[in-house]
Short mmCIF file of N, CA and C in Angstrom, two decimals:
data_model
loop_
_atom_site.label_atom_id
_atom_site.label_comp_id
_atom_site.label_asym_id
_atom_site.label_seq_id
_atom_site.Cartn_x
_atom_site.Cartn_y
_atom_site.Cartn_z
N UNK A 11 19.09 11.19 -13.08
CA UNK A 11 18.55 10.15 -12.24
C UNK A 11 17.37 9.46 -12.90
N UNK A 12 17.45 9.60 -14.42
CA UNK A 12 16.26 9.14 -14.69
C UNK A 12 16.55 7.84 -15.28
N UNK A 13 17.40 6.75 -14.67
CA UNK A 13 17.78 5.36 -14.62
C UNK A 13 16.74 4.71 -13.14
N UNK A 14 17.39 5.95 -12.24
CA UNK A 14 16.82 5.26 -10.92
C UNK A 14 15.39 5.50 -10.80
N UNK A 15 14.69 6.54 -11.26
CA UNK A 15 13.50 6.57 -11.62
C UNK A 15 12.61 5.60 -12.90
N UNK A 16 13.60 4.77 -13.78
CA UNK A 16 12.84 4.16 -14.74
C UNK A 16 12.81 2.53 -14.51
N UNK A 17 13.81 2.41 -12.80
CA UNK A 17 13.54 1.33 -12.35
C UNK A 17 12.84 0.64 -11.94
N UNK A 18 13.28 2.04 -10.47
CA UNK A 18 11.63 1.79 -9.83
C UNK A 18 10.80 1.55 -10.69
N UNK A 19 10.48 2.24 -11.38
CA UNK A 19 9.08 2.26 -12.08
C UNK A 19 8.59 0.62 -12.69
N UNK A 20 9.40 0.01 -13.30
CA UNK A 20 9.56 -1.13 -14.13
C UNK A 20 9.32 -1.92 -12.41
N UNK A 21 10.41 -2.13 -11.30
CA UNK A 21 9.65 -2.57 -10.32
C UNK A 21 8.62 -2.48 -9.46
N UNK A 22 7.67 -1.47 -9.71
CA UNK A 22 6.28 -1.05 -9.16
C UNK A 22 5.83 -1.80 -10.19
N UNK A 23 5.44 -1.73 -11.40
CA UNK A 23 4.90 -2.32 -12.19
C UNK A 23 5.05 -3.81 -12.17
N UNK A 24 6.19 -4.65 -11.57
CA UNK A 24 6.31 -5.99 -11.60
C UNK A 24 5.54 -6.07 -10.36
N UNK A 25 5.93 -5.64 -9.26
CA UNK A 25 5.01 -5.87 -7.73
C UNK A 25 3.52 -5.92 -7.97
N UNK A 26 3.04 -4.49 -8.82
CA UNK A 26 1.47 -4.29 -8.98
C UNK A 26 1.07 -5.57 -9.61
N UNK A 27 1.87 -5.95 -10.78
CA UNK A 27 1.56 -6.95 -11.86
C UNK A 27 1.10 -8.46 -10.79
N UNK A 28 2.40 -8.99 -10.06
CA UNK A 28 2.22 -10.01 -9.39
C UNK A 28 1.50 -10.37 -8.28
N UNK A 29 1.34 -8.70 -7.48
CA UNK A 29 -0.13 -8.90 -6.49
C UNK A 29 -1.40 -8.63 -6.67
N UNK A 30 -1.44 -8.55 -8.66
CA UNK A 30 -2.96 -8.00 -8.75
C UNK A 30 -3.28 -6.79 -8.40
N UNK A 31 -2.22 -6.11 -7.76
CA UNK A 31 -2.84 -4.44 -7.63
C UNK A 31 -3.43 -3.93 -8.66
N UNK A 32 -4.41 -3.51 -8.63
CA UNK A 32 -5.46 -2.70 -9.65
C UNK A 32 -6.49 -1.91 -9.32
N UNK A 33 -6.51 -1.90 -7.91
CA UNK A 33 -7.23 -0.62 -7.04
C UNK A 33 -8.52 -1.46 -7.24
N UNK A 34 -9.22 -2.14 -7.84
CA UNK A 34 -10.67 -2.84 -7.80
C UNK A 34 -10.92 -3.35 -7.06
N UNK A 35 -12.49 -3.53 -5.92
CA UNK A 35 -12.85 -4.29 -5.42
C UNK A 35 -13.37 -5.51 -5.63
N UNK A 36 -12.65 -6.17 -4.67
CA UNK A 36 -12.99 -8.11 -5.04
C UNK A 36 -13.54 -8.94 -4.11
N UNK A 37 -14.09 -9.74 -3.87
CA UNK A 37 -14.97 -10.27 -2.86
C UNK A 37 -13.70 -11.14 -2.18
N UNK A 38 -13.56 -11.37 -1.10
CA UNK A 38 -12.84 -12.02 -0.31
C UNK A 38 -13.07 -12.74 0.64
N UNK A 39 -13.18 -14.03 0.73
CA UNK A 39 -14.31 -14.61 1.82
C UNK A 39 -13.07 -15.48 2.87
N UNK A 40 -11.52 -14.97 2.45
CA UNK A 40 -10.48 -15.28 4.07
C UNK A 40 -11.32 -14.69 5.35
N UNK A 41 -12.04 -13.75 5.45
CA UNK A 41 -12.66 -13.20 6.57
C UNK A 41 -13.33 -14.68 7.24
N UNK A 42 -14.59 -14.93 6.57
CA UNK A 42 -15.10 -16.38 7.35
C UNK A 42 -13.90 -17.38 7.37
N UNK A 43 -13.02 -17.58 6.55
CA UNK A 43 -12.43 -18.58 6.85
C UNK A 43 -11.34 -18.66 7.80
N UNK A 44 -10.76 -17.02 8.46
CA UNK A 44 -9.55 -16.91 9.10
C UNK A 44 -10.28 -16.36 10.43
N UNK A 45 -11.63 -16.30 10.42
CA UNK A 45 -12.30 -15.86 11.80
C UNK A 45 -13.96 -16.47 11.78
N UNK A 46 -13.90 -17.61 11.72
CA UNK A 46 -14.83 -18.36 11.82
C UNK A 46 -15.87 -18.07 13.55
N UNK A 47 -15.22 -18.03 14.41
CA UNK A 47 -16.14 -17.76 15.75
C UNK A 47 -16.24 -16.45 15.90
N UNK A 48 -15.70 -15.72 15.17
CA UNK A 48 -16.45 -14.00 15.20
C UNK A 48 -17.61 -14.40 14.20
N UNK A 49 -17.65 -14.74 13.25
CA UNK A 49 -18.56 -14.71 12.65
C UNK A 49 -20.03 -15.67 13.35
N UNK A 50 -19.44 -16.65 13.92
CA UNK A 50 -20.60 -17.36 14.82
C UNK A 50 -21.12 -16.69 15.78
N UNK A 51 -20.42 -16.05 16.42
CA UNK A 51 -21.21 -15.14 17.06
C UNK A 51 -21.56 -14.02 16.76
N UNK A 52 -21.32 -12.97 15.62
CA UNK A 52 -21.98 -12.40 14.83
C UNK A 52 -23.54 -12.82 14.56
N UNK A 53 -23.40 -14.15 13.73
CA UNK A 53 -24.78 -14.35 13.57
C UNK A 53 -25.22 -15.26 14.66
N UNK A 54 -25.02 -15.36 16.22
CA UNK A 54 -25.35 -15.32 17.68
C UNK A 54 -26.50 -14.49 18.20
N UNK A 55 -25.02 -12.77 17.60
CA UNK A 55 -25.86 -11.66 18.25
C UNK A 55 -27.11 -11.19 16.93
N UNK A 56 -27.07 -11.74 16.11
CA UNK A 56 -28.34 -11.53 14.76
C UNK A 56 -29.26 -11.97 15.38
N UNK A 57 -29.22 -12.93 15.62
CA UNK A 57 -30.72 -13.83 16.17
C UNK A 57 -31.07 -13.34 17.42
N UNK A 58 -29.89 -13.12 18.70
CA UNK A 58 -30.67 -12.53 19.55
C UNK A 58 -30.88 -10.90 19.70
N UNK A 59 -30.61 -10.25 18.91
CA UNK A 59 -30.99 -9.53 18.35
C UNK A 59 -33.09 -8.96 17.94
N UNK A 60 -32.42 -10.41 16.53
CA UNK A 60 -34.20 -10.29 15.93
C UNK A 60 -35.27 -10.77 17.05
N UNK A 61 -34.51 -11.94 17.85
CA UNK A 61 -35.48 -11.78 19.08
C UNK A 61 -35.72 -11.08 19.89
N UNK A 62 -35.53 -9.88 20.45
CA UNK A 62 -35.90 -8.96 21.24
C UNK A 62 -36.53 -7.49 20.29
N UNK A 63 -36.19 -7.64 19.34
CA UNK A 63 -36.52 -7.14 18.24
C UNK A 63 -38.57 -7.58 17.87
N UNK A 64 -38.40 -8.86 17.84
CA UNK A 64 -39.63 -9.55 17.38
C UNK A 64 -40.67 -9.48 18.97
N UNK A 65 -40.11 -9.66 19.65
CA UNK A 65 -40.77 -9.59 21.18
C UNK A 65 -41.38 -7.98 21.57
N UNK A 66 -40.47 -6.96 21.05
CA UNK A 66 -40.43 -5.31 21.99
C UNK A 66 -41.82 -5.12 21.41
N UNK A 67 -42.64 -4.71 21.76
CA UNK A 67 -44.41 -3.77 21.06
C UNK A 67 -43.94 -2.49 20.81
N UNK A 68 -42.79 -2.21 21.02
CA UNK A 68 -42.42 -0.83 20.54
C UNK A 68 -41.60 -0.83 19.17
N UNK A 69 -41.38 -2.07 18.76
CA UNK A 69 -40.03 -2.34 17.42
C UNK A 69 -40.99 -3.25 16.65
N UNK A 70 -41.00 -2.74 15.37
CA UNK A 70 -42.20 -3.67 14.37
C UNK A 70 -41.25 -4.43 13.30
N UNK A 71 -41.91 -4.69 12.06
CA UNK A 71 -41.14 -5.13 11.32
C UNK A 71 -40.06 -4.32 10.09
N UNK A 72 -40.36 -3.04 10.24
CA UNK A 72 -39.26 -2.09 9.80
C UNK A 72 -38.00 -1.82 10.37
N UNK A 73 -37.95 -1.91 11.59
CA UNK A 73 -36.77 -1.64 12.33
C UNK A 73 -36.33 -3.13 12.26
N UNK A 74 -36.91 -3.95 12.17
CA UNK A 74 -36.09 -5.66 11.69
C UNK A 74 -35.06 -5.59 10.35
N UNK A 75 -35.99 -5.11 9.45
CA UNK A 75 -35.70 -4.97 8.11
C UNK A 75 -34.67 -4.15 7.97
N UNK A 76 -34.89 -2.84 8.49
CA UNK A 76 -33.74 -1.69 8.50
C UNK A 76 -32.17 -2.64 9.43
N UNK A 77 -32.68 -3.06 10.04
CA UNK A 77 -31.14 -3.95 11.25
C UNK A 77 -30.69 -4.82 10.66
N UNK A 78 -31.61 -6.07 9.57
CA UNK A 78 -31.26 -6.78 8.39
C UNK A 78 -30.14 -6.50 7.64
N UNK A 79 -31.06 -4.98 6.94
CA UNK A 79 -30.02 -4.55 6.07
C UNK A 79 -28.94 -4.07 6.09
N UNK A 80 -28.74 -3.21 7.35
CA UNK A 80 -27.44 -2.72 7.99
C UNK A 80 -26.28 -4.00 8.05
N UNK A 81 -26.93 -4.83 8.75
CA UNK A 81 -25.86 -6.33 8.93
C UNK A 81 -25.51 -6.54 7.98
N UNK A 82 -26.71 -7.06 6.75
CA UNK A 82 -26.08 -7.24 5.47
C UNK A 82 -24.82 -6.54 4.70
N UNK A 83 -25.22 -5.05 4.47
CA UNK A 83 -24.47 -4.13 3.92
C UNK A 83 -22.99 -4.45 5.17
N UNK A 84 -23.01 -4.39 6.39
CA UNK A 84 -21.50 -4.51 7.00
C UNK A 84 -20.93 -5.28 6.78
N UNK A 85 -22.26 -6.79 6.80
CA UNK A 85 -20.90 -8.10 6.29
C UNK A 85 -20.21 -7.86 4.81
N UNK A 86 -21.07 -7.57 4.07
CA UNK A 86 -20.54 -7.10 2.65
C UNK A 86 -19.20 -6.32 2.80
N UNK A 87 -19.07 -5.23 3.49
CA UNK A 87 -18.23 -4.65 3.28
C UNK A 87 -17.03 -5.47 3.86
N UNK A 88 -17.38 -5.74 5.22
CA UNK A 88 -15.81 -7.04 5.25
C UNK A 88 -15.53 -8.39 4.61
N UNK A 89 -16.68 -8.45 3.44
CA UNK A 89 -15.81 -9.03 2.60
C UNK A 89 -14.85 -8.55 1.03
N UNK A 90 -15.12 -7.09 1.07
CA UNK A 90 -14.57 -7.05 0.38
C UNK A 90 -13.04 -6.17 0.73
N UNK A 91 -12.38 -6.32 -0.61
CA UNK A 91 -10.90 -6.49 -0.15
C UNK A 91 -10.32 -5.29 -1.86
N UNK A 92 -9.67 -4.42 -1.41
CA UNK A 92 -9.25 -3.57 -2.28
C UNK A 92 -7.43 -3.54 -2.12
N UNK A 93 -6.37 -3.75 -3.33
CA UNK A 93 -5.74 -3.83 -3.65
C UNK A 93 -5.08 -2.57 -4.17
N UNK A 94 -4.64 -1.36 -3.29
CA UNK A 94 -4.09 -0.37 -3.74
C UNK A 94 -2.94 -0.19 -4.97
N UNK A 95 -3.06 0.48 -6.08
CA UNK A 95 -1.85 -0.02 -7.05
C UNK A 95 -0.81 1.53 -6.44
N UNK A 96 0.24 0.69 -6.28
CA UNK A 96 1.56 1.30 -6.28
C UNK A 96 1.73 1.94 -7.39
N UNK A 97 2.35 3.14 -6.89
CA UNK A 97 3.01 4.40 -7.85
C UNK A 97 4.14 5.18 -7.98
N UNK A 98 5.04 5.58 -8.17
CA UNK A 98 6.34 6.07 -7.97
C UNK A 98 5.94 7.80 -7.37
N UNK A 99 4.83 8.00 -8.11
CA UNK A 99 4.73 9.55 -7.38
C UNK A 99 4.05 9.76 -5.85
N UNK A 100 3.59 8.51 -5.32
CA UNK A 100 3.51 8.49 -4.05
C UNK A 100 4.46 8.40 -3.17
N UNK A 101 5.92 8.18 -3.53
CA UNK A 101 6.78 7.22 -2.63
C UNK A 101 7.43 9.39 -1.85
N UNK A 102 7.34 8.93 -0.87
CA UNK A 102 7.07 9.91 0.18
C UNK A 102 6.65 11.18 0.01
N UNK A 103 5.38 11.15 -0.39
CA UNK A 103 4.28 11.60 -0.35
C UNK A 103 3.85 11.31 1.29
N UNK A 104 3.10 12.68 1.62
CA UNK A 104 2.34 12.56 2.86
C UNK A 104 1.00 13.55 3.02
N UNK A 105 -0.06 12.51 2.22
CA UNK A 105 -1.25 13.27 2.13
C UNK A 105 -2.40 12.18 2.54
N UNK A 106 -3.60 12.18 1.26
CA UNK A 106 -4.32 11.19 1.93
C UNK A 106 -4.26 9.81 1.28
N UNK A 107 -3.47 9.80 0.11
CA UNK A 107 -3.08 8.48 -0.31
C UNK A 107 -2.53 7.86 0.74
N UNK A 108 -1.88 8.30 1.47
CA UNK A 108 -1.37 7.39 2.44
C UNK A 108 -2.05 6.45 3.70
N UNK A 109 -3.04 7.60 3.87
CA UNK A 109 -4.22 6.66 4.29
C UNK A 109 -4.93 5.43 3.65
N UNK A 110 -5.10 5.34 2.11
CA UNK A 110 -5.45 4.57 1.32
C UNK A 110 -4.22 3.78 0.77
N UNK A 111 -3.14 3.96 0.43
CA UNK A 111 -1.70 2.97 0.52
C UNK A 111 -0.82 2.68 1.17
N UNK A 112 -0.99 3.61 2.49
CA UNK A 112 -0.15 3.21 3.69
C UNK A 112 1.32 3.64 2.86
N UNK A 113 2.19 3.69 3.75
CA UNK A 113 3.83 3.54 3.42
C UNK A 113 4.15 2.98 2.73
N UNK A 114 4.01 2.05 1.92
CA UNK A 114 4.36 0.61 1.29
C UNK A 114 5.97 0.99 0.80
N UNK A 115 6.16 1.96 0.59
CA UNK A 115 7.58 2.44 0.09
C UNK A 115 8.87 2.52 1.47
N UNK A 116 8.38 2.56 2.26
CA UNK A 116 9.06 1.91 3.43
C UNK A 116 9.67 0.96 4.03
N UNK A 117 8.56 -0.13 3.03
CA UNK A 117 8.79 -1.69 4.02
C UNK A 117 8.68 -2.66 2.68
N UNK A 118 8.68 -1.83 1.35
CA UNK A 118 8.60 -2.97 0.08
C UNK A 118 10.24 -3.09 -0.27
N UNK A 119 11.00 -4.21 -0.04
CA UNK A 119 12.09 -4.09 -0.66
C UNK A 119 12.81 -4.48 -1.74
N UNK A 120 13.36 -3.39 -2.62
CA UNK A 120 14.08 -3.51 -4.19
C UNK A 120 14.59 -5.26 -4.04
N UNK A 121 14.36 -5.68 -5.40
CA UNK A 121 14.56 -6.95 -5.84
C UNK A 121 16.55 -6.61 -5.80
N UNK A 122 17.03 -7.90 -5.82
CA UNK A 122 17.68 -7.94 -6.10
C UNK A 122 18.74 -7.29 -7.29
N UNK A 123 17.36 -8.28 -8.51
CA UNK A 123 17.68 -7.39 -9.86
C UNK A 123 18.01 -5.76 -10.17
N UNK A 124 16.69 -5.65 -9.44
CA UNK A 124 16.53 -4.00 -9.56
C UNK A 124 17.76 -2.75 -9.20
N UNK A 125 18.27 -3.86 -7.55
CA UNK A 125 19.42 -3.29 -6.89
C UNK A 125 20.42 -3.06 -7.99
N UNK A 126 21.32 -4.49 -8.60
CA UNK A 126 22.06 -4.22 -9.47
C UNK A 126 21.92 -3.66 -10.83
N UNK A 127 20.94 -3.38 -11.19
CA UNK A 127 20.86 -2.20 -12.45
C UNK A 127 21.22 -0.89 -12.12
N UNK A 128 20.59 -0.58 -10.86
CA UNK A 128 21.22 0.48 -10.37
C UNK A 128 22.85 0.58 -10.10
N UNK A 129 23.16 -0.45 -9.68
CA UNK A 129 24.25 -0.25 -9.30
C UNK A 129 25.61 -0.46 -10.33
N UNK A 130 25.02 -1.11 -11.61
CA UNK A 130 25.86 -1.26 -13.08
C UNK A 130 25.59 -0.04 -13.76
N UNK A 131 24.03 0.70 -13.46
CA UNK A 131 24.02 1.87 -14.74
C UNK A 131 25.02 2.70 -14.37
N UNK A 132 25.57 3.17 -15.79
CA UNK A 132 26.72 4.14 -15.76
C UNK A 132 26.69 5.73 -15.72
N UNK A 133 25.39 6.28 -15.34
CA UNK A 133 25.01 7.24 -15.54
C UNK A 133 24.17 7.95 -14.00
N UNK A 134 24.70 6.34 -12.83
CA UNK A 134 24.41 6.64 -11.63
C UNK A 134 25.69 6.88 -10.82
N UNK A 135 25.53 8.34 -9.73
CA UNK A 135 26.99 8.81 -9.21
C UNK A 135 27.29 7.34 -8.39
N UNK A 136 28.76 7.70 -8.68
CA UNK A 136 29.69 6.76 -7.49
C UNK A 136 29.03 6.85 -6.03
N UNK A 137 28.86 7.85 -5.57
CA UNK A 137 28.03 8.42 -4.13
C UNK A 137 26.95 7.79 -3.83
N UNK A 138 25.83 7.68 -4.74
CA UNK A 138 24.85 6.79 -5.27
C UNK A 138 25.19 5.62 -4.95
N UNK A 139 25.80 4.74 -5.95
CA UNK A 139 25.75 3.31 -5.50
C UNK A 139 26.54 2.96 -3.96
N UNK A 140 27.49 4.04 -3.90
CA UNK A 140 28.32 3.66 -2.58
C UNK A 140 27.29 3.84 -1.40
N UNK A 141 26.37 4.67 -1.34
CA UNK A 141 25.51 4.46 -0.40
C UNK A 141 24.24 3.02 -0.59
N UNK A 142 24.15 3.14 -1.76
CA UNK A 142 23.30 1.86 -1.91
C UNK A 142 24.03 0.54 -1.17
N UNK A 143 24.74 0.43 -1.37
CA UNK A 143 25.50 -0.75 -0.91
C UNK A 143 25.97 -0.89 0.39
N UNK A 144 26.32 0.31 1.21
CA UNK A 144 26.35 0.41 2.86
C UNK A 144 25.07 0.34 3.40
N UNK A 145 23.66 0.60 2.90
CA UNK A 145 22.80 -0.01 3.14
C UNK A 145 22.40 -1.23 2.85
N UNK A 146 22.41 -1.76 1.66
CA UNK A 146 22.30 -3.20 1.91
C UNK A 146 23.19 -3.89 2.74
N UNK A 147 24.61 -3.43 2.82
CA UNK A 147 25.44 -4.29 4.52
C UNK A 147 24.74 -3.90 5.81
N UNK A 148 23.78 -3.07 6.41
CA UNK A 148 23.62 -2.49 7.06
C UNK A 148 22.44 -3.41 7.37
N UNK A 149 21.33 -3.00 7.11
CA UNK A 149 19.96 -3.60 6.67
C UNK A 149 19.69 -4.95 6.19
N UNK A 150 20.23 -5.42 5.12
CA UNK A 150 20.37 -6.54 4.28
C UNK A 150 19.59 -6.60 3.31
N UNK A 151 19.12 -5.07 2.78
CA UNK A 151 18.65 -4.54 2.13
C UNK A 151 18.00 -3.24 1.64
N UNK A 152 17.70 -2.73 0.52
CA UNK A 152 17.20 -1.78 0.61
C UNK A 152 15.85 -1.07 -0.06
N UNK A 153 14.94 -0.09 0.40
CA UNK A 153 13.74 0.08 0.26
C UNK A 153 13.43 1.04 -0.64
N UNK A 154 12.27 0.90 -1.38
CA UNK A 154 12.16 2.04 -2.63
C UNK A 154 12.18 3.19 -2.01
N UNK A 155 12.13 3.84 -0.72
CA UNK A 155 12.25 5.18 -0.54
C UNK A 155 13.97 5.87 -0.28
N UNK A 156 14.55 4.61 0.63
CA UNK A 156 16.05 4.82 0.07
C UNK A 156 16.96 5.20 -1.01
N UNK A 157 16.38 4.66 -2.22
CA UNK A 157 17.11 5.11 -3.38
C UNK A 157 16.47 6.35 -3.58
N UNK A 158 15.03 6.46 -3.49
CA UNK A 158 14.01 7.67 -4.12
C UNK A 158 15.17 8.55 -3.74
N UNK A 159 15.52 8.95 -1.84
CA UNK A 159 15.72 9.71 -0.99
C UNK A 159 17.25 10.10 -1.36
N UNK A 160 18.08 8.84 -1.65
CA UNK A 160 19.00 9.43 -2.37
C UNK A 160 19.19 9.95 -3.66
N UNK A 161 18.19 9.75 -4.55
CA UNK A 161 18.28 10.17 -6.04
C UNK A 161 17.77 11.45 -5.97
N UNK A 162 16.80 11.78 -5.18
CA UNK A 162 16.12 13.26 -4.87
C UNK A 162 17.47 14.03 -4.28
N UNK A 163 18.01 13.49 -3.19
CA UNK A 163 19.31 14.31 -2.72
C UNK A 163 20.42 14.69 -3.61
N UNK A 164 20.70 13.87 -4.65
CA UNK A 164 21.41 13.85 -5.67
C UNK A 164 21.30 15.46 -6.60
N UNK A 165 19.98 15.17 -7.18
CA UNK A 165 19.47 15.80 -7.58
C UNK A 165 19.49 17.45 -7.24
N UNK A 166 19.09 17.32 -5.87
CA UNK A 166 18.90 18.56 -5.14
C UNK A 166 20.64 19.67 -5.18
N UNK A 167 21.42 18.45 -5.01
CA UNK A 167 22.72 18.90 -4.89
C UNK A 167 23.58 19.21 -6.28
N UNK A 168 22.94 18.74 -7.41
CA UNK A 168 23.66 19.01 -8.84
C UNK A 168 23.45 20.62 -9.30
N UNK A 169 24.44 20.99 -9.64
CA UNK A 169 24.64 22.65 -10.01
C UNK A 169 24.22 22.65 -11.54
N UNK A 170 22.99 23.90 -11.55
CA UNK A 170 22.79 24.27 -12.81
C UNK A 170 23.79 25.05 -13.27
N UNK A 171 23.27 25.43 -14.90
CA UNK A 171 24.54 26.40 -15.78
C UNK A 171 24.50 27.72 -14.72
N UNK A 172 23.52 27.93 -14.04
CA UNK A 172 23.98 29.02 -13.45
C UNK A 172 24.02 29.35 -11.98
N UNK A 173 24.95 28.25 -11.57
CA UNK A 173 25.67 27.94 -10.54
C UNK A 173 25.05 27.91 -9.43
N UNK A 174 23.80 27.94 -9.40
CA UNK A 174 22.79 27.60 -8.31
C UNK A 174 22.40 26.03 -8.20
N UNK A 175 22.18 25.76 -6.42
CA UNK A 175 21.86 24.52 -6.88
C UNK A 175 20.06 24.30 -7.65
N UNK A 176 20.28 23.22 -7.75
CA UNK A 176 18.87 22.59 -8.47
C UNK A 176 17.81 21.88 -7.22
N UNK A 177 16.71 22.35 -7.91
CA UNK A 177 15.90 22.37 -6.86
C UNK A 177 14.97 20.80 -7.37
N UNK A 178 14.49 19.62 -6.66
CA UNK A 178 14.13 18.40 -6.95
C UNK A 178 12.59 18.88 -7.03
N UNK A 179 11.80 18.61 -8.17
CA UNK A 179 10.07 18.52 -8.23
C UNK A 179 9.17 17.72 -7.54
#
């Protein structure tokens, strides 16, 4: 199965390539521009805020400064925007990457291309592509954990020299 594994791979690498996945943080300023009246009233509740702030005899100018900086540091953080890079050894995985990449192997679906390499290499079972292809009639397509799920099953089910089955890593 190491066709259907060197696919995927080549298509994680085209996806990462074309959405910039690279796990780095980048400043992203769609936030003001796709929520413009949260942010107006954001800096609404700033000002009335620093005014009751500036008024209390119990709140000086440290607790301004300290509430400053807090705002600051939060808006910062919603603007920035991190780009998880896709990996083949995540694809159903269930740990804490998934918290940090979500499913994406669920709901990203094989290119076209990708489909038919699989389905021309000659070194993938008949069983294999015949299920590949009742899912794409099914669905109208199919998802990198589908093939994973069948190439792992594959796998699982091929008999070593000593007639046990084989166990998938």
């Amino acid at each position: 199965m190491d066709v259907i594994k060197n696919v995927l791979n080549i298509e994680i690498d085209r996806i990462n390539h074309q959405e910039g996945r690279d796990g780095k943080p980048r400043f992203n300023a769609e936030f003001f521009v796709n929520h413009p009246w949260l942010c107006l009233a954001m800096l609404v509740g700033y000002i009335a805020v620093g005014i009751v702030m500036y008024v209390s005899p119990y709140m000086g100018i440290g607790w301004f400064i300290g509430f400053t900086a807090f705002l600051v540091f939060m808006s910062a953080m919603l603007l920035l925007e991190i780009k998880p890079v896709y990996r083949y050894e995540d694809i159903g995985v269930l740990d804490l990457r998934v918290c940090y990449n979500g499913e994406w192997y669920f709901s990203r679906e094989l290119s076209a291309d990708a489909v038919q390499q699989i389905l021309s290499a000659g070194s993938v079972s008949a069983r294999i592509k015949n299920r590949i292809e009742s899912i794409v009639s099914h669905k109208g397509f199919v998802d990198f954990y589908d093939v994973y799920d069948l190439a792992r099953l594959e796998r699982q089910q091929l008999p070593d020299p000593t007639g046990t089955a084989q166990l998938a890593h």
